[in-house]
Amino acid sequence: MMENVQKNNHYVLVVIDEVDNSQPIRSFAQIFNELKRHGFPIFVLMTGLPDLIMDVQNENKLTFLLRSEKEVMTPLQNSNMALAYERVFHCNMALAQKMTQMVKGYSYGFQLLGYLAFGEMEKENGQFSLEKLSSVTDIYKMRLFDNAYNKIFSDLSEMDQKYLIAVLGNKRLKEVAQQLDVTPSYASQYRRRTIARHLVRPGSYGHVQYILPFFNEFIRATQDPDSIYFYGLE
């Protein structure tokens, strides 16, 4: 098939959304690499969370992806999100800004909260209020945890997981290292790794902050034996 495509001066573009380090993705990447080595006109466009993209490109035999061109998407702008919520839900700016604060620039969170809010608005003949926002908040958090955070967290190494737990409570690097029972220089390796995965952002004096909305609550839940998200890490 690819020979016919090449003969007719055509191209093949494969688009993969929400890429992860699964066996089908790894198999496709190996086939894609083989086709490119033979000079066939095939291209691939992948989108996904930074940490999952890193897992794929660091996989043995798939490191050729490290040479591929990458475009890191910046968080959504608060002003644009607030205006969009105000326009779609016909609410006041105060409510739109509160919704925006619940998203923290996370594109999936923006879509998810809008979807849940729209469902509530339909129940009330086109009206959306602060009371309705409160009614979808718990569902919003659980969908974030189930559809995104659980996957992100489970795919990390155990030490990466422990680092994310250790920084809970806005601890300094020295305190994090003490909790992990490692040297500060060793802990700083995992600080860099989680920054590269866009899970935390660096702050002052060795502090870091979680980037994703309500991620602190998810991390706290992983340590709660009564939570459905309990991991039991020590």
C-alpha positions as semicolon CSV with decimal commas, in nm:
position;residue;x (nm);y (nm);z (nm)
1;M;0,000;0,000;0,000
2;M;0,274;0,246;0,094
3;E;0,448;0,176;-0,235
4;N;0,132;0,280;-0,421
5;V;0,102;0,592;-0,207
6;Q;0,461;0,685;-0,284
7;K;0,421;0,609;-0,655
8;N;0,124;0,848;-0,677
9;N;0,307;1,125;-0,488
10;H;0,062;1,109;-0,196
11;Y;0,124;1,121;0,177
12;V;-0,012;0,940;0,481
13;L;-0,077;1,126;0,805
14;V;-0,163;0,922;1,114
15;V;-0,322;1,118;1,400
16;I;-0,324;0,971;1,752
17;D;-0,501;1,150;2,035
18;E;-0,431;1,083;2,406
19;V;-0,119;0,878;2,335
20;D;0,009;0,655;2,613
21;N;0,278;0,394;2,667
22;S;0,057;0,100;2,571
23;Q;0,147;-0,202;2,360
24;P;-0,055;-0,086;2,056
25;I;0,124;0,250;2,059
26;R;0,464;0,086;2,096
27;S;0,386;-0,155;1,811
28;F;0,270;0,128;1,585
29;A;0,581;0,335;1,664
30;Q;0,807;0,046;1,564
31;I;0,619;-0,004;1,236
32;F;0,626;0,371;1,170
33;N;1,002;0,382;1,229
34;E;1,055;0,092;0,988
35;L;0,848;0,261;0,717
36;K;1,040;0,587;0,760
37;R;1,370;0,399;0,730
38;H;1,253;0,279;0,389
39;G;1,175;0,637;0,287
40;F;0,797;0,607;0,267
41;P;0,594;0,932;0,287
42;I;0,425;0,866;0,621
43;F;0,394;1,113;0,909
44;V;0,241;1,095;1,254
45;L;0,087;1,357;1,479
46;M;0,052;1,256;1,845
47;T;-0,110;1,447;2,127
48;G;-0,111;1,359;2,494
49;L;-0,004;1,450;2,844
50;P;0,366;1,540;2,869
51;D;0,446;1,259;3,114
52;L;0,288;0,996;2,888
53;I;0,469;1,133;2,583
54;M;0,795;1,107;2,777
55;D;0,722;0,745;2,866
56;V;0,670;0,655;2,500
57;Q;0,978;0,834;2,367
58;N;1,200;0,688;2,640
59;E;1,085;0,332;2,569
60;N;1,357;0,100;2,443
61;K;1,367;0,092;2,060
62;L;1,143;0,400;2,040
63;T;1,403;0,662;2,127
64;F;1,392;0,784;1,766
65;L;1,090;0,982;1,885
66;L;1,329;1,197;2,087
67;R;1,439;1,350;1,757
68;S;1,085;1,435;1,653
69;E;0,956;1,791;1,659
70;K;0,751;1,872;1,967
71;E;0,513;2,152;2,049
72;V;0,446;2,201;2,419
73;M;0,102;2,350;2,472
74;T;0,081;2,625;2,729
75;P;-0,204;2,632;2,984
76;L;-0,527;2,795;2,871
77;Q;-0,551;3,164;2,952
78;N;-0,774;3,248;3,247
79;S;-0,932;3,547;3,074
80;N;-1,029;3,342;2,768
81;M;-1,181;3,067;2,982
82;A;-1,378;3,310;3,196
83;L;-1,519;3,488;2,890
84;A;-1,612;3,156;2,732
85;Y;-1,793;3,035;3,044
86;E;-1,974;3,370;3,079
87;R;-2,089;3,358;2,716
88;V;-2,197;2,993;2,705
89;F;-2,368;2,974;3,043
90;H;-2,507;3,329;3,050
91;C;-2,371;3,371;3,402
92;N;-2,209;3,666;3,574
93;M;-1,834;3,716;3,561
94;A;-1,791;3,625;3,929
95;L;-1,928;3,276;3,865
96;A;-1,730;3,243;3,542
97;Q;-1,410;3,332;3,729
98;K;-1,485;3,078;4,001
99;M;-1,522;2,809;3,733
100;T;-1,196;2,924;3,578
101;Q;-1,017;2,889;3,913
102;M;-1,134;2,527;3,927
103;V;-0,963;2,455;3,594
104;K;-0,617;2,612;3,646
105;G;-0,553;2,621;3,272
106;Y;-0,594;2,243;3,227
107;S;-0,761;2,185;2,890
108;Y;-0,931;1,859;2,991
109;G;-1,059;2,025;3,308
110;F;-1,197;2,314;3,102
111;Q;-1,389;2,074;2,876
112;L;-1,503;1,850;3,161
113;L;-1,636;2,128;3,381
114;G;-1,815;2,283;3,085
115;Y;-1,974;1,947;2,999
116;L;-2,096;1,890;3,355
117;A;-2,219;2,249;3,388
118;F;-2,409;2,224;3,061
119;G;-2,587;1,913;3,184
120;E;-2,698;2,097;3,498
121;M;-2,804;2,402;3,298
122;E;-3,032;2,189;3,079
123;K;-3,212;2,064;3,390
124;E;-3,292;2,421;3,495
125;N;-3,424;2,562;3,168
126;G;-3,099;2,727;3,071
127;Q;-3,008;2,868;3,412
128;F;-2,672;2,805;3,578
129;S;-2,583;2,927;3,924
130;L;-2,329;2,899;4,203
131;E;-2,554;2,640;4,366
132;K;-2,543;2,428;4,050
133;L;-2,169;2,465;4,029
134;S;-2,141;2,331;4,384
135;S;-2,354;2,032;4,287
136;V;-2,114;1,925;4,010
137;T;-1,788;1,996;4,197
138;D;-1,754;1,651;4,353
139;I;-1,838;1,481;4,022
140;Y;-1,583;1,704;3,848
141;K;-1,311;1,603;4,092
142;M;-1,387;1,232;4,063
143;R;-1,385;1,247;3,683
144;L;-1,046;1,420;3,697
145;F;-0,917;1,154;3,934
146;D;-1,063;0,860;3,738
147;N;-0,999;0,976;3,382
148;A;-0,663;1,148;3,420
149;Y;-0,485;1,154;3,754
150;N;-0,511;0,784;3,836
151;K;-0,350;0,698;3,503
152;I;-0,081;0,963;3,539
153;F;0,007;0,854;3,892
154;S;0,002;0,478;3,830
155;D;0,239;0,512;3,533
156;L;0,505;0,687;3,743
157;S;0,790;0,505;3,912
158;E;0,742;0,438;4,282
159;M;1,002;0,701;4,371
160;D;0,829;0,961;4,154
161;Q;0,505;0,878;4,334
162;K;0,670;0,910;4,674
163;Y;0,819;1,245;4,575
164;L;0,477;1,382;4,476
165;I;0,340;1,264;4,808
166;A;0,631;1,411;5,001
167;V;0,587;1,762;4,859
168;L;0,226;1,773;4,980
169;G;0,194;2,060;5,224
170;N;0,431;2,297;5,042
171;K;0,750;2,150;5,191
172;R;1,099;2,271;5,102
173;L;1,341;2,041;4,920
174;K;1,535;1,971;5,240
175;E;1,218;1,859;5,419
176;V;1,115;1,645;5,123
177;A;1,457;1,475;5,123
178;Q;1,426;1,404;5,496
179;Q;1,082;1,249;5,448
180;L;1,213;1,032;5,163
181;D;1,526;0,947;5,364
182;V;1,754;1,055;5,078
183;T;2,001;1,337;5,019
184;P;1,874;1,671;4,885
185;S;2,072;1,619;4,563
186;Y;1,901;1,282;4,512
187;A;1,557;1,430;4,581
188;S;1,630;1,711;4,336
189;Q;1,648;1,452;4,055
190;Y;1,283;1,369;4,112
191;R;1,201;1,737;4,145
192;R;1,341;1,788;3,793
193;R;1,158;1,481;3,661
194;T;0,817;1,595;3,787
195;I;0,878;1,948;3,658
196;A;0,963;1,802;3,316
197;R;0,639;1,602;3,327
198;H;0,442;1,923;3,398
199;L;0,312;1,787;3,727
200;V;0,469;2,055;3,946
201;R;0,613;2,400;3,888
202;P;0,915;2,535;4,078
203;G;0,861;2,797;4,344
204;S;1,096;2,989;4,569
205;Y;1,334;2,841;4,826
206;G;1,305;2,485;4,697
207;H;0,927;2,472;4,705
208;V;0,715;2,333;4,422
209;Q;0,345;2,365;4,346
210;Y;0,111;2,113;4,187
211;I;0,000;2,230;3,844
212;L;-0,319;2,029;3,785
213;P;-0,650;2,134;3,949
214;F;-0,729;1,953;4,276
215;F;-0,418;1,738;4,232
216;N;-0,333;1,802;4,598
217;E;-0,664;1,639;4,694
218;F;-0,589;1,342;4,472
219;I;-0,245;1,298;4,627
220;R;-0,398;1,320;4,974
221;A;-0,654;1,056;4,872
222;T;-0,375;0,817;4,769
223;Q;-0,269;0,818;5,134
224;D;-0,614;0,768;5,285
225;P;-0,696;0,400;5,357
226;D;-1,067;0,484;5,336
227;S;-1,033;0,636;4,989
228;I;-1,099;0,447;4,665
229;Y;-0,774;0,603;4,537
230;F;-0,558;0,462;4,819
231;Y;-0,217;0,335;4,701
232;G;-0,063;0,234;5,033
233;L;0,282;0,375;4,961
234;E;0,509;0,406;5,263
